[in-house]
PDB file of C-alpha atoms in Angstrom:
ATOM      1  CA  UNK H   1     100.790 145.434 119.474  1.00 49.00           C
ATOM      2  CA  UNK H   2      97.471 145.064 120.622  1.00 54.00           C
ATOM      3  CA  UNK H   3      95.936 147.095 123.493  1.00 57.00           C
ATOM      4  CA  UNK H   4      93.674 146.115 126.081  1.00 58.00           C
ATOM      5  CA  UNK H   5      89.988 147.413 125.445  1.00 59.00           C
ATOM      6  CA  UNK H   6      87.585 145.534 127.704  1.00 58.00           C
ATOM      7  CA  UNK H   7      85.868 146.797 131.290  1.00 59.00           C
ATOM      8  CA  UNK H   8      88.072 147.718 133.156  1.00 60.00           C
ATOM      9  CA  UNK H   9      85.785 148.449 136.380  1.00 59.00           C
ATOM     10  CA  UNK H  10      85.135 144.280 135.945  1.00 60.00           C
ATOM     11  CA  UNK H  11      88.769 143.005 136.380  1.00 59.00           C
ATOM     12  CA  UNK H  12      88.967 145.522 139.413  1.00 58.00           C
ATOM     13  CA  UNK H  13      85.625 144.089 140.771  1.00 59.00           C
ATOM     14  CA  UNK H  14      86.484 140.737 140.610  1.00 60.00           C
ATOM     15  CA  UNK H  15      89.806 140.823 142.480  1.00 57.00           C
ATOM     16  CA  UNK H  16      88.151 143.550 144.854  1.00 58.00           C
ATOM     17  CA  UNK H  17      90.880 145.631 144.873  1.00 59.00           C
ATOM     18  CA  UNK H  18      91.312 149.204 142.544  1.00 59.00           C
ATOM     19  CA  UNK H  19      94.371 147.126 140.783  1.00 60.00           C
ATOM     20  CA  UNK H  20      94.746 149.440 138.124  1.00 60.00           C
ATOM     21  CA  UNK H  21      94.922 152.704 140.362  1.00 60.00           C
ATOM     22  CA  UNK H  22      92.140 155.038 138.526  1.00 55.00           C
ATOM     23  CA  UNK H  23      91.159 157.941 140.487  1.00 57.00           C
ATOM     24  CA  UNK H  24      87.462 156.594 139.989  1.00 57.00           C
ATOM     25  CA  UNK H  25      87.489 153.574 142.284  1.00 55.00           C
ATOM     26  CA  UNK H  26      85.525 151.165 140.747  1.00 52.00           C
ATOM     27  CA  UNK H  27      84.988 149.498 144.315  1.00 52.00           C
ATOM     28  CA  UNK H  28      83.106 151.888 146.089  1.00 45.00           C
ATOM     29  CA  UNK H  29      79.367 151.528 144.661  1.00 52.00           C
ATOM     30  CA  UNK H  30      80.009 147.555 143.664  1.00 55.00           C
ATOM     31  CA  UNK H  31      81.941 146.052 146.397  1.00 53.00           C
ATOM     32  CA  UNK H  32      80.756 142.580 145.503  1.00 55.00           C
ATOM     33  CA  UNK H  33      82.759 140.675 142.758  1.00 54.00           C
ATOM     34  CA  UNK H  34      80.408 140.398 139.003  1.00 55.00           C
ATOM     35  CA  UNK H  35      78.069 137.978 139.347  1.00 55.00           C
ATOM     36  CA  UNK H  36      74.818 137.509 141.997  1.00 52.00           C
ATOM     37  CA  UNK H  37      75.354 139.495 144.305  1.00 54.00           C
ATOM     38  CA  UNK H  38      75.674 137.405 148.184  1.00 51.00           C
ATOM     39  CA  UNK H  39      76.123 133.926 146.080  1.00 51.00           C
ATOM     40  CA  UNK H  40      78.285 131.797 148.162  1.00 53.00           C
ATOM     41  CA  UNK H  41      81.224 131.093 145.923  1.00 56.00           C
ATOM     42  CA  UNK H  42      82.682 127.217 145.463  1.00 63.00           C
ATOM     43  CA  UNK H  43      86.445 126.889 147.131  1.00 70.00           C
ATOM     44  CA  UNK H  44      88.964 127.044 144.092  1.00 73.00           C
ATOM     45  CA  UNK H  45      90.582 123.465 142.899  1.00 83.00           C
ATOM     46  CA  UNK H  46      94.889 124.046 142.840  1.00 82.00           C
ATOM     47  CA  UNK H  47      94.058 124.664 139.002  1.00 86.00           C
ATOM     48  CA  UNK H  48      91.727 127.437 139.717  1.00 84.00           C
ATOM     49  CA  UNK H  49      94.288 129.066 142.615  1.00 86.00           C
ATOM     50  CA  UNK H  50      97.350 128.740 139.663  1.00 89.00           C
ATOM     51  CA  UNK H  51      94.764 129.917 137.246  1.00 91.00           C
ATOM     52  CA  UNK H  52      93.451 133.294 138.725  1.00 89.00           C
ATOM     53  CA  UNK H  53      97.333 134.114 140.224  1.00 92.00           C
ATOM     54  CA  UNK H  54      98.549 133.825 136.915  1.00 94.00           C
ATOM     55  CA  UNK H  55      94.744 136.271 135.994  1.00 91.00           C
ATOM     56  CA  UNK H  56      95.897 138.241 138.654  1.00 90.00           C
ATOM     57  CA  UNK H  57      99.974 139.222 137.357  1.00 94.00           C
ATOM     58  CA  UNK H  58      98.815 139.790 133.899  1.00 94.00           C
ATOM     59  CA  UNK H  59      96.009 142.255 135.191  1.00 90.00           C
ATOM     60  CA  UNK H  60      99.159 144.180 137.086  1.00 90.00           C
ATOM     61  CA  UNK H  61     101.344 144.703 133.871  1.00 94.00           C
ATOM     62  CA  UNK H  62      98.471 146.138 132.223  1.00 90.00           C
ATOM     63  CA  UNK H  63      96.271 142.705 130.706  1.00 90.00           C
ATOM     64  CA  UNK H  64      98.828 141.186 129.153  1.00 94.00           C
ATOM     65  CA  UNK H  65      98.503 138.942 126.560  1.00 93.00           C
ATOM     66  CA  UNK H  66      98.763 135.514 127.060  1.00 94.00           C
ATOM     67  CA  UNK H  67     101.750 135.128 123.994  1.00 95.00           C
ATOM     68  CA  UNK H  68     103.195 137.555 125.850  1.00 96.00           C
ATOM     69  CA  UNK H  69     103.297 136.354 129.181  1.00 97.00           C
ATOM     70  CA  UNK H  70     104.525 132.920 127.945  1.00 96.00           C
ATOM     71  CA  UNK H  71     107.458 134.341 126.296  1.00 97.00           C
ATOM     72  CA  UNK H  72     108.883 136.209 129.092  1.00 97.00           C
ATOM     73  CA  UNK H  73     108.517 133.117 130.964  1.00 97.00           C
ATOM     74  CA  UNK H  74     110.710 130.903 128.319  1.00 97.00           C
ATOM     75  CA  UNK H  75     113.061 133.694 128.781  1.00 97.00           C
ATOM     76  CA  UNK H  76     113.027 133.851 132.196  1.00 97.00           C
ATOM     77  CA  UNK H  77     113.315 130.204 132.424  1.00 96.00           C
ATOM     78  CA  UNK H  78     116.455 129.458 130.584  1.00 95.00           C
ATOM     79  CA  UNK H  79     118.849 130.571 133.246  1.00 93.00           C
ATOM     80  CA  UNK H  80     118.967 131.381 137.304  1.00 94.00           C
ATOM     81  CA  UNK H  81     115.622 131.768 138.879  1.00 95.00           C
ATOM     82  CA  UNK H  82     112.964 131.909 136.694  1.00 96.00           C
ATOM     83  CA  UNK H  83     110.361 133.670 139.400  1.00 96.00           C
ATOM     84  CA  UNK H  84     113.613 136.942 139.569  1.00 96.00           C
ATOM     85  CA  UNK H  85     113.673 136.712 136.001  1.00 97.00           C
ATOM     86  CA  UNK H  86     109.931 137.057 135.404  1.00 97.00           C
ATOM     87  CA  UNK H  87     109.416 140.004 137.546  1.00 97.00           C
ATOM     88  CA  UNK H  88     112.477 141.675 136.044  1.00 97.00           C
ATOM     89  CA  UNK H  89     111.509 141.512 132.605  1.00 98.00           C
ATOM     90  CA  UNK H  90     107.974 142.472 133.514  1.00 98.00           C
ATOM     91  CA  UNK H  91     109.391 145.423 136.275  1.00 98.00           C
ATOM     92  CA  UNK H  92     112.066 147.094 133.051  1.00 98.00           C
ATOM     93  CA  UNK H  93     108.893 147.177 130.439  1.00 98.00           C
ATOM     94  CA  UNK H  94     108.813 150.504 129.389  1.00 98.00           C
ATOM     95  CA  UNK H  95     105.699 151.427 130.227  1.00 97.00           C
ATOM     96  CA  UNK H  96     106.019 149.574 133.807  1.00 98.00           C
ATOM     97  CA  UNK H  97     109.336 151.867 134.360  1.00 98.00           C
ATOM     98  CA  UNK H  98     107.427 155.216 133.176  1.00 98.00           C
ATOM     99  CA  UNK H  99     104.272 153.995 135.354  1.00 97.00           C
ATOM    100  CA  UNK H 100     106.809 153.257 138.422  1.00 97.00           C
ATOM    101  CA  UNK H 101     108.514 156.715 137.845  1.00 98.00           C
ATOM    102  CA  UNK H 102     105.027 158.394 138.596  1.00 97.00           C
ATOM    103  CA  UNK H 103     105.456 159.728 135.322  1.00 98.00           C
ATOM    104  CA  UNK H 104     101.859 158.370 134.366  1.00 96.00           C
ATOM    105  CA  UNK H 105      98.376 157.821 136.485  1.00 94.00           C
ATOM    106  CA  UNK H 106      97.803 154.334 135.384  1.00 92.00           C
ATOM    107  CA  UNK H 107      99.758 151.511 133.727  1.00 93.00           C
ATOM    108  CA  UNK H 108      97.817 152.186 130.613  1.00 92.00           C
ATOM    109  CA  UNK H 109      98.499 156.177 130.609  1.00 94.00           C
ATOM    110  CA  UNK H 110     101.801 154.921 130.437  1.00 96.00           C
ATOM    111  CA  UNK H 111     100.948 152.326 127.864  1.00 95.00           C
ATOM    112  CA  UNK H 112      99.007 155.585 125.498  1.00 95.00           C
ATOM    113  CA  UNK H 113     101.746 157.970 126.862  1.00 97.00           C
ATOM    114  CA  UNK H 114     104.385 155.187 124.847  1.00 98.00           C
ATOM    115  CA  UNK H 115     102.488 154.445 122.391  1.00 96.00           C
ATOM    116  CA  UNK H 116     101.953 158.421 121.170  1.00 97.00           C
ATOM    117  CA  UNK H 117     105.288 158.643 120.872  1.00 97.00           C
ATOM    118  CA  UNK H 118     105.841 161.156 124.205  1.00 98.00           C
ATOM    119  CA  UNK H 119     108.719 159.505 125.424  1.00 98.00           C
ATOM    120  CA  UNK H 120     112.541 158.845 124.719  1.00 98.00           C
ATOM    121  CA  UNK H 121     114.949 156.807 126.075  1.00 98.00           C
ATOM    122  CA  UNK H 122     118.071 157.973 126.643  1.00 98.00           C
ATOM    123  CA  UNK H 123     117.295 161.002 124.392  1.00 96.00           C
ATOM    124  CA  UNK H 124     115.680 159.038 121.601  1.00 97.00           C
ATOM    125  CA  UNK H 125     111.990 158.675 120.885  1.00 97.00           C
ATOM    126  CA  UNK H 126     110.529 154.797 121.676  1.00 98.00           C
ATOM    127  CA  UNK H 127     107.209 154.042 121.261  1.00 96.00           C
ATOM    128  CA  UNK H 128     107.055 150.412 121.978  1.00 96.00           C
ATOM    129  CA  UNK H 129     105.295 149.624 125.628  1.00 96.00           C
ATOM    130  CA  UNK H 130     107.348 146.270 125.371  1.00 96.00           C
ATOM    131  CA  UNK H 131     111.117 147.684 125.056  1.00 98.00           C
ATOM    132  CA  UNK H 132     113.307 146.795 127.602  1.00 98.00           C
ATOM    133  CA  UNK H 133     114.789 148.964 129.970  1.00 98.00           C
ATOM    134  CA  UNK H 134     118.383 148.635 130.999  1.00 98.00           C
ATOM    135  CA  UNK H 135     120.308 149.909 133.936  1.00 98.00           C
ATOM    136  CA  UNK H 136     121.823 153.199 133.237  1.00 98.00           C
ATOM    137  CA  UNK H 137     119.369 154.457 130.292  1.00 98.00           C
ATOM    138  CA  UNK H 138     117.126 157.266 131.221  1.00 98.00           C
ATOM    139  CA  UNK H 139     113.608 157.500 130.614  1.00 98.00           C
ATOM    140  CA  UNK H 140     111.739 161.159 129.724  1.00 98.00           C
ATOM    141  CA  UNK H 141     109.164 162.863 128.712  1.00 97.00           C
ATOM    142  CA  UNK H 142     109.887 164.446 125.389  1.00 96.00           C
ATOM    143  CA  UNK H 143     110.290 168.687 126.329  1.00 94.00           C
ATOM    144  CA  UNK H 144     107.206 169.503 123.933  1.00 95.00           C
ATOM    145  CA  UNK H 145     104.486 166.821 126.354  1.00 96.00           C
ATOM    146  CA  UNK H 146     106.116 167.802 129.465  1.00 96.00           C
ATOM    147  CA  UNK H 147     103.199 170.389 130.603  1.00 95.00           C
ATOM    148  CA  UNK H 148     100.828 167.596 129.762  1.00 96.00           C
ATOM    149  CA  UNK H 149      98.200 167.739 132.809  1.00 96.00           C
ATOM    150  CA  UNK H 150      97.947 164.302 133.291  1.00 95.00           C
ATOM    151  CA  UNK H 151     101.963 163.916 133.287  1.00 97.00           C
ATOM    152  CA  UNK H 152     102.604 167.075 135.666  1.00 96.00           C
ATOM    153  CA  UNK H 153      99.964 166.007 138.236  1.00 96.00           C
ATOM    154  CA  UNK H 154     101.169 162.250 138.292  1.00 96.00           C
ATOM    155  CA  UNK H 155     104.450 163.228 138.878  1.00 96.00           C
ATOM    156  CA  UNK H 156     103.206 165.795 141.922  1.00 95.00           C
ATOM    157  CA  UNK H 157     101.178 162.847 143.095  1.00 93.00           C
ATOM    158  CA  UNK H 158     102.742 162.663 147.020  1.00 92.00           C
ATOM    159  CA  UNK H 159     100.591 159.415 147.419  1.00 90.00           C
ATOM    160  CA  UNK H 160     102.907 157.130 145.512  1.00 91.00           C
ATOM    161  CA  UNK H 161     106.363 156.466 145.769  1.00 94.00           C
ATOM    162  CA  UNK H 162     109.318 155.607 143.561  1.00 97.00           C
ATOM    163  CA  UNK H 163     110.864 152.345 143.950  1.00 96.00           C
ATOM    164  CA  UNK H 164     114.492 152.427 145.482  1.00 96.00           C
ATOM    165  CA  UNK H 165     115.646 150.835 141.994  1.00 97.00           C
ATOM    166  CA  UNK H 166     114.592 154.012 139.768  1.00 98.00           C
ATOM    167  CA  UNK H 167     115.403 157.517 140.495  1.00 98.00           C
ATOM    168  CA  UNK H 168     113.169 160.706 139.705  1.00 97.00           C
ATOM    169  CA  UNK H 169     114.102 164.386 138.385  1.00 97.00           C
ATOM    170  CA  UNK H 170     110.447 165.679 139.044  1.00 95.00           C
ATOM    171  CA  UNK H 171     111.907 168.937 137.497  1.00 93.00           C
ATOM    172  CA  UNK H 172     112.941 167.858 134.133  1.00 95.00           C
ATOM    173  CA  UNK H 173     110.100 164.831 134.043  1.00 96.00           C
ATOM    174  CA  UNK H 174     113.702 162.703 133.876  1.00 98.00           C
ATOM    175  CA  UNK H 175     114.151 159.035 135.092  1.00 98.00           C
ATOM    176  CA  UNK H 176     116.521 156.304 135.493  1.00 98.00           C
ATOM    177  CA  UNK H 177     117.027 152.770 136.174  1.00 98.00           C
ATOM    178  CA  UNK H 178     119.762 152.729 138.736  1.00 98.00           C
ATOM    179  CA  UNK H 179     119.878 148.621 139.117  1.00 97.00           C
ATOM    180  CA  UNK H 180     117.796 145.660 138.209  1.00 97.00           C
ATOM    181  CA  UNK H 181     114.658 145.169 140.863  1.00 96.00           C
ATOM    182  CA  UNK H 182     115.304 142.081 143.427  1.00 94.00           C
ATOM    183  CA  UNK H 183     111.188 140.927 144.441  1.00 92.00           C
ATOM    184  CA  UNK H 184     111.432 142.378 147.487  1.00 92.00           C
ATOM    185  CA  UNK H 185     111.114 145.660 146.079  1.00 95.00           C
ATOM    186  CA  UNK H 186     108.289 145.423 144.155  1.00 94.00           C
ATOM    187  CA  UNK H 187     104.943 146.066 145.130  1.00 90.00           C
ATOM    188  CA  UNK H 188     101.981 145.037 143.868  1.00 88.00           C
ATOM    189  CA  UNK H 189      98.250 146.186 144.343  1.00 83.00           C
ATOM    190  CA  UNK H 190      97.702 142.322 145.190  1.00 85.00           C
ATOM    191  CA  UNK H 191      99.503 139.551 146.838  1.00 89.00           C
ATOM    192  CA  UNK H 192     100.402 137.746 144.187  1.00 91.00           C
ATOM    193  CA  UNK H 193     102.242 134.525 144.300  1.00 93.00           C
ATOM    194  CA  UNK H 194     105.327 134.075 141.474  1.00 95.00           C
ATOM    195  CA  UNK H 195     106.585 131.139 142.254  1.00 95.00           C
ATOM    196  CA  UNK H 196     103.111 129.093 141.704  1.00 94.00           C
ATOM    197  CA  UNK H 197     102.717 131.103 138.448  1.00 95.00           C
ATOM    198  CA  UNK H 198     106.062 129.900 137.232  1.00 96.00           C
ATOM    199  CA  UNK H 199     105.075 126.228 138.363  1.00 94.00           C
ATOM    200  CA  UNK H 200     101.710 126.125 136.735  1.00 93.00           C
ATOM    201  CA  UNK H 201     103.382 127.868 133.182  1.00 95.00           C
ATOM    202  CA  UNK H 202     106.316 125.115 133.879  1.00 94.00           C
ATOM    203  CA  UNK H 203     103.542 122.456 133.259  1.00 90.00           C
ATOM    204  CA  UNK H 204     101.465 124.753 130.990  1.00 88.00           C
ATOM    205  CA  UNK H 205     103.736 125.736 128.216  1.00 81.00           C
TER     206      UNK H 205
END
């Protein structure tokens, strides 16, 4: 699966908030959004709005691909509310859960941390960011990456919290998913609005 490569610093920048939580915060030298800097900017049409919500969710989950995001929705769709549905499939990625578990810095160290093969699932080695994670299965660090820097000082990282859905063994670098997330407890970087992205991929896809 493809990973995102492009400026990161840019996407951050043009929603003017540090939505990928890197310790460098792209905001503080270029608070203005790319472009001229002081241009008055046009008022978005309802397109635009659906558009750059829709910009803004992917950006979250770590740039997801458009494929991507269309298939979860067509899952999410098929039964119950499709704006719950959304948000749990993207919330139980396994790179979202290790990211949410503190376990990584960013939602791409989680995505490399995956992807390297440093992490199991209920004892056994994944390495696709994509898998789904169920209530009940643990997530860990695999014993031999647990004194990885970047791990240990994520997880020692007092300025984030885990959600009330997930619990945290700091001391074995051991997680779990104790019950699906409900959208009230998820936060984002960004108020983002799922029920106009489901709408606009409703009449999109």
């Amino acid at each position: 699966m493809a990973r995102y490569r492009g400026p990161k610093n840019r996407i951050a920048r043009k929603f003017g908030v540090n939505i990928f939580g890197r310790a460098r915060n792209p905001l503080i030298h270029k608070p203005n959004p790319p472009g001229v800097h002081g241009a008055r900017r046009r008022k978005k049409s309802d397109y635009g709005q659906q558009l750059e919500e829709k910009q803004k969710l992917k950006a979250v989950y770590g740039m997801l691909s458009e494929k991507q995001l269309i298939r979860y929705y067509k899952k999410a769709s098929k039964k119950g509310s499709a704006t719950q549905n959304l948000l749990i499939y993207l919330e139980c990625r396994l790179d979202v859960v290790l990211y949410r578990l503190k376990m990584a810095p960013t939602i791409f160290s989680a995505q490399q941390l995956v992807a390297h093969g440093h992490v199991t699932v209920n004892r056994k080695k994944v390495d696709c960011r994509s898998f789904q994670v169920a209530p009940g299965m643990k997530v860990s660090i695999k014993e031999k990456s647990i004194n990885m820097k970047q791990i240990q000082n994520s997880v020692q990282d007092s300025s984030r919290e885990v959600p009330e859905y997930l619990s945290l063994d700091p001391k074995k670098v051991e997680g779990e998913l104790l019950n699906l997330p409900e959208v009230d407890q998820v936060s984002h970087p960004l108020m983002i609005n799922l029920p106009v992205i489901c709408d606009f991929l409703a009449h999109t896809t």
